[in-house]
Short mmCIF file of C-alpha atoms in Angstrom, two decimals:
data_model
loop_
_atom_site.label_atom_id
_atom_site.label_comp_id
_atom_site.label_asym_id
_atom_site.label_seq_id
_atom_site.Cartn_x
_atom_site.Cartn_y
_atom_site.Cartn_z
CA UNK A 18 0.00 0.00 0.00
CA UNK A 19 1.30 3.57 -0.57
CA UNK A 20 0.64 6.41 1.66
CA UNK A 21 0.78 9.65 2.41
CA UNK A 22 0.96 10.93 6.36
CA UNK A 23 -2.24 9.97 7.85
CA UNK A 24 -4.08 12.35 10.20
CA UNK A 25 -5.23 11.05 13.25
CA UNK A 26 -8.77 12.16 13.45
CA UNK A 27 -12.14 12.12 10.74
CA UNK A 28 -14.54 14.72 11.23
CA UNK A 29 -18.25 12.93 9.95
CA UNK A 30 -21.47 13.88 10.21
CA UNK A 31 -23.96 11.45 11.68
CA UNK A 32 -28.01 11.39 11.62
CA UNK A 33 -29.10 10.90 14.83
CA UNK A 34 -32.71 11.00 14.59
CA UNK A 35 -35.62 11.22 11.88
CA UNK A 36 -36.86 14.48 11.22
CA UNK A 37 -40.14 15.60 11.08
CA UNK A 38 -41.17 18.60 8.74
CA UNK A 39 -38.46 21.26 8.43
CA UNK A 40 -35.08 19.41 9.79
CA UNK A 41 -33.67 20.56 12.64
CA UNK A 42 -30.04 20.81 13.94
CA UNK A 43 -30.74 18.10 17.06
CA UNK A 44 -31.85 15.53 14.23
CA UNK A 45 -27.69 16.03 13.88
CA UNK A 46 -24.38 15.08 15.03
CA UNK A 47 -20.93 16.32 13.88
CA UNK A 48 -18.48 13.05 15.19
CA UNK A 49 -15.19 12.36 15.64
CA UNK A 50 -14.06 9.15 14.44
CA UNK A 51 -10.84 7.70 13.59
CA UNK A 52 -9.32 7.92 9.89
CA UNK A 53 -10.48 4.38 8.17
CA UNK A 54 -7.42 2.41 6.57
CA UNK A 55 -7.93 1.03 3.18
CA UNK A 56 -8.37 -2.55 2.37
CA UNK A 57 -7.73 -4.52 -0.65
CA UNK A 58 -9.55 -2.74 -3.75
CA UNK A 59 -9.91 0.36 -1.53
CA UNK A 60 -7.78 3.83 -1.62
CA UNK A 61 -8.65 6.52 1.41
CA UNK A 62 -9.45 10.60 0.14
CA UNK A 63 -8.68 13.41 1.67
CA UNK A 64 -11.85 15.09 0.70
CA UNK A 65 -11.90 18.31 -0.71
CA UNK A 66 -15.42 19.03 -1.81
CA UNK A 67 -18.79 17.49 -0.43
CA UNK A 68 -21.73 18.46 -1.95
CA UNK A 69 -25.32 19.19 -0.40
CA UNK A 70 -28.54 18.70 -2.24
CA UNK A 71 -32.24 18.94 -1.83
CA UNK A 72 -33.06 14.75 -2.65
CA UNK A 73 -31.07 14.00 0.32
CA UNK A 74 -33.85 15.40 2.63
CA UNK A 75 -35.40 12.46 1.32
CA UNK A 76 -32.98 9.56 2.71
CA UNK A 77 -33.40 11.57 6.12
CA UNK A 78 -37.12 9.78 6.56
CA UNK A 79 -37.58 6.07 6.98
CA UNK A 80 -40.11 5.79 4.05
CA UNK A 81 -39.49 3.53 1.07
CA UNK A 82 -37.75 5.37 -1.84
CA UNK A 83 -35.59 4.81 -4.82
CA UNK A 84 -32.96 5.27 -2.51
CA UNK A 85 -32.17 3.28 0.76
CA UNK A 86 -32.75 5.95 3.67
CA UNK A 87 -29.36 6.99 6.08
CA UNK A 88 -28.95 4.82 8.57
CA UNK A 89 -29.65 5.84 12.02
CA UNK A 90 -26.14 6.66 14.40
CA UNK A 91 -24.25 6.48 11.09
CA UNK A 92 -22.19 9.23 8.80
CA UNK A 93 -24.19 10.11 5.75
CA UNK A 94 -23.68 9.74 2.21
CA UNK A 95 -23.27 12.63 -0.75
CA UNK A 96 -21.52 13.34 -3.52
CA UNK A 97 -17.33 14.19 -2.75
CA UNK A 98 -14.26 14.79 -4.71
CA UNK A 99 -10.93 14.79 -3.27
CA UNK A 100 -7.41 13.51 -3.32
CA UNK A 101 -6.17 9.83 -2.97
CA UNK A 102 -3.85 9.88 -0.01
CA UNK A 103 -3.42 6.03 0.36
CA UNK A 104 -4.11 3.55 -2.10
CA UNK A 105 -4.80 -0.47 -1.75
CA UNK A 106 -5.61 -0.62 -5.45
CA UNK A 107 -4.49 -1.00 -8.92
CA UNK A 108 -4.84 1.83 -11.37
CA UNK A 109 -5.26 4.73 -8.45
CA UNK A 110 -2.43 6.22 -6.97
CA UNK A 111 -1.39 8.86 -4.18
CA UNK A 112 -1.92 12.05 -5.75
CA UNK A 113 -4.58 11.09 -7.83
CA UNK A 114 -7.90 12.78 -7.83
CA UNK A 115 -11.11 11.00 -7.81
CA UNK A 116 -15.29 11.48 -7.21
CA UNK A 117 -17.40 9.70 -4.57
CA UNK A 118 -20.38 9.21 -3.32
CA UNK A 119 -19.26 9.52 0.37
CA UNK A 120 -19.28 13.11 1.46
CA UNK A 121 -20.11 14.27 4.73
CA UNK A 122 -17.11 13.40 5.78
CA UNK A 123 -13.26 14.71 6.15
CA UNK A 124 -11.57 11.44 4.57
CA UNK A 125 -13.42 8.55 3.31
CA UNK A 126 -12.17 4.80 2.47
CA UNK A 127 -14.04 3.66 -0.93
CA UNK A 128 -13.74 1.11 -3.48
CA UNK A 129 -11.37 1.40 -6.41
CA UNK A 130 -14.33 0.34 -8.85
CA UNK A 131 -17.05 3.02 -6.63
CA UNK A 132 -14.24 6.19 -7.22
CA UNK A 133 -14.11 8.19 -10.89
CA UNK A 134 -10.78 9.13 -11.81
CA UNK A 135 -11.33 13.00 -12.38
CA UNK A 136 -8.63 15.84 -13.96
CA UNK A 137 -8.09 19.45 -12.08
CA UNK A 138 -6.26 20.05 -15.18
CA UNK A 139 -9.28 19.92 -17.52
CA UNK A 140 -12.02 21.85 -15.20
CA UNK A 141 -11.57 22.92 -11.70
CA UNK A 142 -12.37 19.98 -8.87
CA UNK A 143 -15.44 21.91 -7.75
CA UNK A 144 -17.07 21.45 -11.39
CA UNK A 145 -17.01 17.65 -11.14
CA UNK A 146 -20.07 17.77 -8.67
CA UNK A 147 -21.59 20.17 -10.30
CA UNK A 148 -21.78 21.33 -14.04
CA UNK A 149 -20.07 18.34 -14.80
CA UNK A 150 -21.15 16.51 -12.06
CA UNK A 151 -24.42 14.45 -11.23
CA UNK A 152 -26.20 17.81 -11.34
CA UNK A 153 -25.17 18.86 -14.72
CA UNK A 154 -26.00 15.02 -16.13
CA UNK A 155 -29.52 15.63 -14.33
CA UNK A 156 -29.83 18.29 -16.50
CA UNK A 157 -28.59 17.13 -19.77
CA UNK A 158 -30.62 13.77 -19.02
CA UNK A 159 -33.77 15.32 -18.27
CA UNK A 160 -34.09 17.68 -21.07
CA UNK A 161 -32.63 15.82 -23.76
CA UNK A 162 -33.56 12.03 -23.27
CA UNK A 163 -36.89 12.73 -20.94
CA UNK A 164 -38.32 16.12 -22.17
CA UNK A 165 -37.40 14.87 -25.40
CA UNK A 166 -36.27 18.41 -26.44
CA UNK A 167 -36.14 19.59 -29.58
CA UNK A 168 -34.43 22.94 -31.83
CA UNK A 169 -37.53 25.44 -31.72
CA UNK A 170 -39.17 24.34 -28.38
CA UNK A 171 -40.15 27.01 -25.77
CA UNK A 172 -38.70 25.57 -22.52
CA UNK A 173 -40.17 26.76 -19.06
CA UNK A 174 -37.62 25.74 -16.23
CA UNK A 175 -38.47 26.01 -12.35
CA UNK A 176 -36.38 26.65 -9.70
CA UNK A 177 -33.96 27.56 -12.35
CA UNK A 178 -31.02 29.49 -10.76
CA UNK A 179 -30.18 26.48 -8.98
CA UNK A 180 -27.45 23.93 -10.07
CA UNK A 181 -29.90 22.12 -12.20
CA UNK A 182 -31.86 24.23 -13.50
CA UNK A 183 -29.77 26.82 -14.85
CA UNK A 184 -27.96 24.32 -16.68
CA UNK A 185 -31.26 23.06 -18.36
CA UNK A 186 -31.82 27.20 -19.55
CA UNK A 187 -28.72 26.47 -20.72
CA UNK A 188 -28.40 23.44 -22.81
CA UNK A 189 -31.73 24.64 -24.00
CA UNK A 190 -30.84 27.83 -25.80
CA UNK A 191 -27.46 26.03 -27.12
CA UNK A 192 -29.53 23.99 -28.57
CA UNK A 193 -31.82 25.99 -30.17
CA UNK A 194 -34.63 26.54 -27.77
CA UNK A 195 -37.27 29.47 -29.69
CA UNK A 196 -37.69 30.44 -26.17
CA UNK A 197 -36.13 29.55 -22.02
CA UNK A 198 -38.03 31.01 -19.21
CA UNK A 199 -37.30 30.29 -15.68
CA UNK A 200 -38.81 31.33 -12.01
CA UNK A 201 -36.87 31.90 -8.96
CA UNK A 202 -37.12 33.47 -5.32
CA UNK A 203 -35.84 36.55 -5.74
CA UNK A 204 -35.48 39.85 -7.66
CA UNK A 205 -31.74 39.04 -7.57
CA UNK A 206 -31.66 36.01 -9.05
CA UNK A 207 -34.04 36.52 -12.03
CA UNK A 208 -32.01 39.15 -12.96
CA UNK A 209 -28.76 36.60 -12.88
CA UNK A 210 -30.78 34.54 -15.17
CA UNK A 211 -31.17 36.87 -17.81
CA UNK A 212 -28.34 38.55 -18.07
CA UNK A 213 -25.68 35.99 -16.72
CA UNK A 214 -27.63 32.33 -17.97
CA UNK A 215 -29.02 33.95 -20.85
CA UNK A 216 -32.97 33.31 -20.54
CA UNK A 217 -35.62 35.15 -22.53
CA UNK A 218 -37.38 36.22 -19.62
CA UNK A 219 -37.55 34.97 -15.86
CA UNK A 220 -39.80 36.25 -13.21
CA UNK A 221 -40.13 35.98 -9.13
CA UNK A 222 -42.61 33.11 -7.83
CA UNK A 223 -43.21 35.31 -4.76
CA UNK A 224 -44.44 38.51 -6.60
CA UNK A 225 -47.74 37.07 -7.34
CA UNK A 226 -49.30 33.64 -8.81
CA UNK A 227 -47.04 31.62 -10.80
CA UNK A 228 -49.61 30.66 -13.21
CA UNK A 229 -50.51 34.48 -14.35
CA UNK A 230 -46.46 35.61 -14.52
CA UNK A 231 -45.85 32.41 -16.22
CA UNK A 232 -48.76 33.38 -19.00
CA UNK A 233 -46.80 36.89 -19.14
CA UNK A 234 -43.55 35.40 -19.93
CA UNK A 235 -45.07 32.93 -22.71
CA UNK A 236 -47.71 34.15 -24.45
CA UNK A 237 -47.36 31.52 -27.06
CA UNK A 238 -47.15 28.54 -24.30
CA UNK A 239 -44.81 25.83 -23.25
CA UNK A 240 -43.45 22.53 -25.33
CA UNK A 241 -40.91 21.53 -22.23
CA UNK A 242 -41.18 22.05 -18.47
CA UNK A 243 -38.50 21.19 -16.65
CA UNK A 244 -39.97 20.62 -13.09
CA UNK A 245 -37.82 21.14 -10.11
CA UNK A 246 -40.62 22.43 -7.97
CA UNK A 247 -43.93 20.83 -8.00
CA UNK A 248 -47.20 22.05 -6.67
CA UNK A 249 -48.40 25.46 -8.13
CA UNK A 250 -45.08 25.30 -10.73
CA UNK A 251 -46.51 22.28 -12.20
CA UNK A 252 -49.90 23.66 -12.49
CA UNK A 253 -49.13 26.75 -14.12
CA UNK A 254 -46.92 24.68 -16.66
CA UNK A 255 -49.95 22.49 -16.93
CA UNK A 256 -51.81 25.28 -18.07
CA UNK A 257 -49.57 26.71 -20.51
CA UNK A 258 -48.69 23.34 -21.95
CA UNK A 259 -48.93 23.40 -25.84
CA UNK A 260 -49.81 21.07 -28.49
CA UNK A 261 -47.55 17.06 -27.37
CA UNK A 262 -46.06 19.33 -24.48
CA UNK A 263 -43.55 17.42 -22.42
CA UNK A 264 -42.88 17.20 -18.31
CA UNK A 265 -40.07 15.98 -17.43
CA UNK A 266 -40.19 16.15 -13.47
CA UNK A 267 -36.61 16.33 -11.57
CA UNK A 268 -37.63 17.28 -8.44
CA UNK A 269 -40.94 18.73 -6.07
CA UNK A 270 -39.06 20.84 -3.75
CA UNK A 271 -41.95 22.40 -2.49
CA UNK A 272 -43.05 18.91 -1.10
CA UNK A 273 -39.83 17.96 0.91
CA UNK A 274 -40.96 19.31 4.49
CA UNK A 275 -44.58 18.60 3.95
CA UNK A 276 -46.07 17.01 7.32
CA UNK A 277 -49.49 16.75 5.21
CA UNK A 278 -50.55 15.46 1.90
CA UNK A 279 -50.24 17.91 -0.83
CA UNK A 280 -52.76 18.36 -3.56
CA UNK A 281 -51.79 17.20 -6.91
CA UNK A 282 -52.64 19.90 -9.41
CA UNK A 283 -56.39 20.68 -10.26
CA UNK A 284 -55.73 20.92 -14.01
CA UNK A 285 -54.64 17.18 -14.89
CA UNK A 286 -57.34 16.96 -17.81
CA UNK A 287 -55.77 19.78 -19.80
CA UNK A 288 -53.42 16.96 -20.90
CA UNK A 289 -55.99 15.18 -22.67
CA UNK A 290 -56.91 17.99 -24.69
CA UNK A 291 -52.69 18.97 -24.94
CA UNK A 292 -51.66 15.21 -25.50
CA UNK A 293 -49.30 16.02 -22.94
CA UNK A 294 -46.77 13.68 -21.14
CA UNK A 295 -45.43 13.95 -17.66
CA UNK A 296 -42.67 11.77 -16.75
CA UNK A 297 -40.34 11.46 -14.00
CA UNK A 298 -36.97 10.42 -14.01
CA UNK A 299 -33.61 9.53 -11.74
CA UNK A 300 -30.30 10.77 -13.02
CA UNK A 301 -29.42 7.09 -11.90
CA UNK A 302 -30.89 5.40 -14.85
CA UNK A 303 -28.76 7.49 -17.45
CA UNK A 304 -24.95 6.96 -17.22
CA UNK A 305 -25.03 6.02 -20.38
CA UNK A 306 -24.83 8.98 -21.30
CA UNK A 307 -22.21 10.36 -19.03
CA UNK A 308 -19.45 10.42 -22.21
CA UNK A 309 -21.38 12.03 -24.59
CA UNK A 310 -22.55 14.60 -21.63
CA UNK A 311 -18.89 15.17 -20.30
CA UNK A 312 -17.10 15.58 -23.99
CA UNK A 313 -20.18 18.43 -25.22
CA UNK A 314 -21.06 19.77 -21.48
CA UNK A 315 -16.73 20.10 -21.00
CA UNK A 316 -16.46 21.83 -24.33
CA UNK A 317 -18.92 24.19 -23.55
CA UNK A 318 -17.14 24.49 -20.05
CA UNK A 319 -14.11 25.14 -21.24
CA UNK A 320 -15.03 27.42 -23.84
CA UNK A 321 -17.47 29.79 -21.51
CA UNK A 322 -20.48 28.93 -23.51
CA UNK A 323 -22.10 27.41 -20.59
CA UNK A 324 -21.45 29.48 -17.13
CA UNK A 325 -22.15 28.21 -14.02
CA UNK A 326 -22.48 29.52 -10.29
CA UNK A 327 -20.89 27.88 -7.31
CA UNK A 328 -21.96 29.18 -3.21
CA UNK A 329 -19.29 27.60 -1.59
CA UNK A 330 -19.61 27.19 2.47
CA UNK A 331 -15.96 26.84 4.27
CA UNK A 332 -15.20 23.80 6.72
CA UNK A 333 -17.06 20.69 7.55
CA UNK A 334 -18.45 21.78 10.80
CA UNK A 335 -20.89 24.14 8.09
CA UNK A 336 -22.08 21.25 6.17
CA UNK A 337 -25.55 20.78 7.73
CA UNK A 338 -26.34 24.74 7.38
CA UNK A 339 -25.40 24.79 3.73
CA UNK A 340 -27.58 21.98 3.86
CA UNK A 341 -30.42 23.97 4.99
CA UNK A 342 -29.19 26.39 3.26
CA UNK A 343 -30.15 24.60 0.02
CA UNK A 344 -33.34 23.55 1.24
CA UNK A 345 -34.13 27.38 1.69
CA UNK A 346 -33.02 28.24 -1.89
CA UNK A 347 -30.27 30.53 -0.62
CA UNK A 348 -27.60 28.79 -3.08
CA UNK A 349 -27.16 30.42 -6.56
CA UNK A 350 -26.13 27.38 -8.63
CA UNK A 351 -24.35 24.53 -7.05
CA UNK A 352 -23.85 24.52 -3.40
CA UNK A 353 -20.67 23.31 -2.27
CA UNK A 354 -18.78 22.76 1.00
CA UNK A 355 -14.97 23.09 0.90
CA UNK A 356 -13.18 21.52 3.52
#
């Protein structure tokens, strides 16, 4: 096994209880554990970024999901990219940098075949869980493969100066889009979408019903929404659906901290007279498509075509309030935690 010096204690953050609504800093532990040693197949990273993100509110409840929920009295789980600093494994050595799913952490162990071998050369390290990252796949997937976009579509995108979102604007218009509009929760960052993301028009969703400002900014209707919201989002898109309009639905923010049942929108029968499609999707079931995604997404990295925002948070012990941070929408773009 090569090495590098080993520190001698692992900052993690543990769940220690469910919560219920709105989470809440008790349902939390930041622990001190001892730095895990590699095994066979394994290398240990020092990590450098962890990322937050609204699903995981999800794997903080016991109910069934398409994800297996975090275990009680254990560290959590997220998206990480950092440096190898031992390695039991063929093909990834000290030095090397590589992308995990086990953030929340200072320094994880993982399996060789579980860690991507990323470049800091080609895009900065922050970028891999981000625009290039599971975000920016989210993105390309959902528009492209589930929204089955086309050149000439009018694309409505909600919460859409966060990570995912304002790469779907994005992609969109680089591809042709006739039209991009997107909502967000503040003055400030509708005015970063149009003159920084490039959409046709953006409004507030707090400066009056979604459904009436979303008529104002398309006149001529919607073929794609790109649903990162739910509730009164995805009725207003309902209602400005056009002719075969397609929903491809990411996420239902709104929902996450729900004690209650939520009504599903009261328009549902416009898509029988639309022909409309709603379909939801898991970035998950479309790695197929990370190669073609990383060599057109990195190009238009690299080249400035596509820009992206970062809110980075310094140190582990701020990981659970950039957390909740994200859950309040105070991130523009990717939230990040550098440690």
């Amino acid at each position: 096994m090569t090495e590098t010096q080993l520190p001698a204690v692992n900052r993690e953050w543990h769940l220690v209880s469910r919560p219920v609504g709105w989470p809440k800093p008790e349902d939390f532990a930041l622990v001190e554990a001892e730095v895990p040693q590699p095994g066979e197949g394994q290398v240990l990273v020092r990590n450098a970024y962890v990322s937050v993100d609204p699903y995981m509110r999800g794997r903080m409840s016991a109910a069934k999901s398409y994800v297996a929920p975090f275990e009680l009295g254990k560290v959590m789980q997220g998206g990480a990219v950092g440096e190898v600093i031992a390695s039991n494994a063929e093909g990834i050595e000290v030095g090397d940098h590589v992308l995990h799913f086990f953030g929340w952490r200072e320094f994880a162990v993982v399996d060789a075949k579980q860690a991507v071998k990323v470049d800091p050369q080609a895009a900065p390290l922050s970028t891999y869980l981000g625009a290039l990252g599971m975000t920016g796949l989210t993105a390309y997937a959902g528009l492209l493969r589930t929204a089955s976009f086309k050149e000439g579509d009018s694309v409505f995108v909600s919460g859409a100066a966060g990570a995912v979102g304002s790469q779907v604007g994005q992609i969109a218009k680089l591809k042709g889009a006739s039209r991009v509009i997107g909502s967000a929760g503040s003055d400030e960052k509708v005015k970063l979408l149009v003159e920084e993301y490039g959409f046709d028009a953006a409004f507030n969703y707090k400066n009056g019903p979604v459904s009436e400002q979303l008529r104002a900014a398309a006149p001529d209707g919607v073929d794609v929404y790109f649903d990162n919201v739910g509730g009164d989002h995805l009725e207003a898109a309902i209602g400005s659906l056009n002719r075969d309009g397609r929903i491809a639905v990411c996420g239902m923010i709104s929902v996450y901290n729900s004690t209650e049942p939520v009504p599903g929108p009261k328009n549902l029968a416009r898509l029988i007279q639309t022909r409309g499609r709603i379909e939801g999707f898991l970035v998950g079931d479309h790695y197929d498509l990370q190669a073609q995604f990383v060599q057109e997404v990195g190009a238009w990295v690299r080249s400035g075509e596509l820009k992206y925002s970062e809110t980075v948070v310094e140190g582990i012990e701020n990981n659970l309030e950039a957390f909740f941070g994200v859950l309040r929408g105070d991130n523009v773009g990717k939230m990040i935690v550098k440690l």
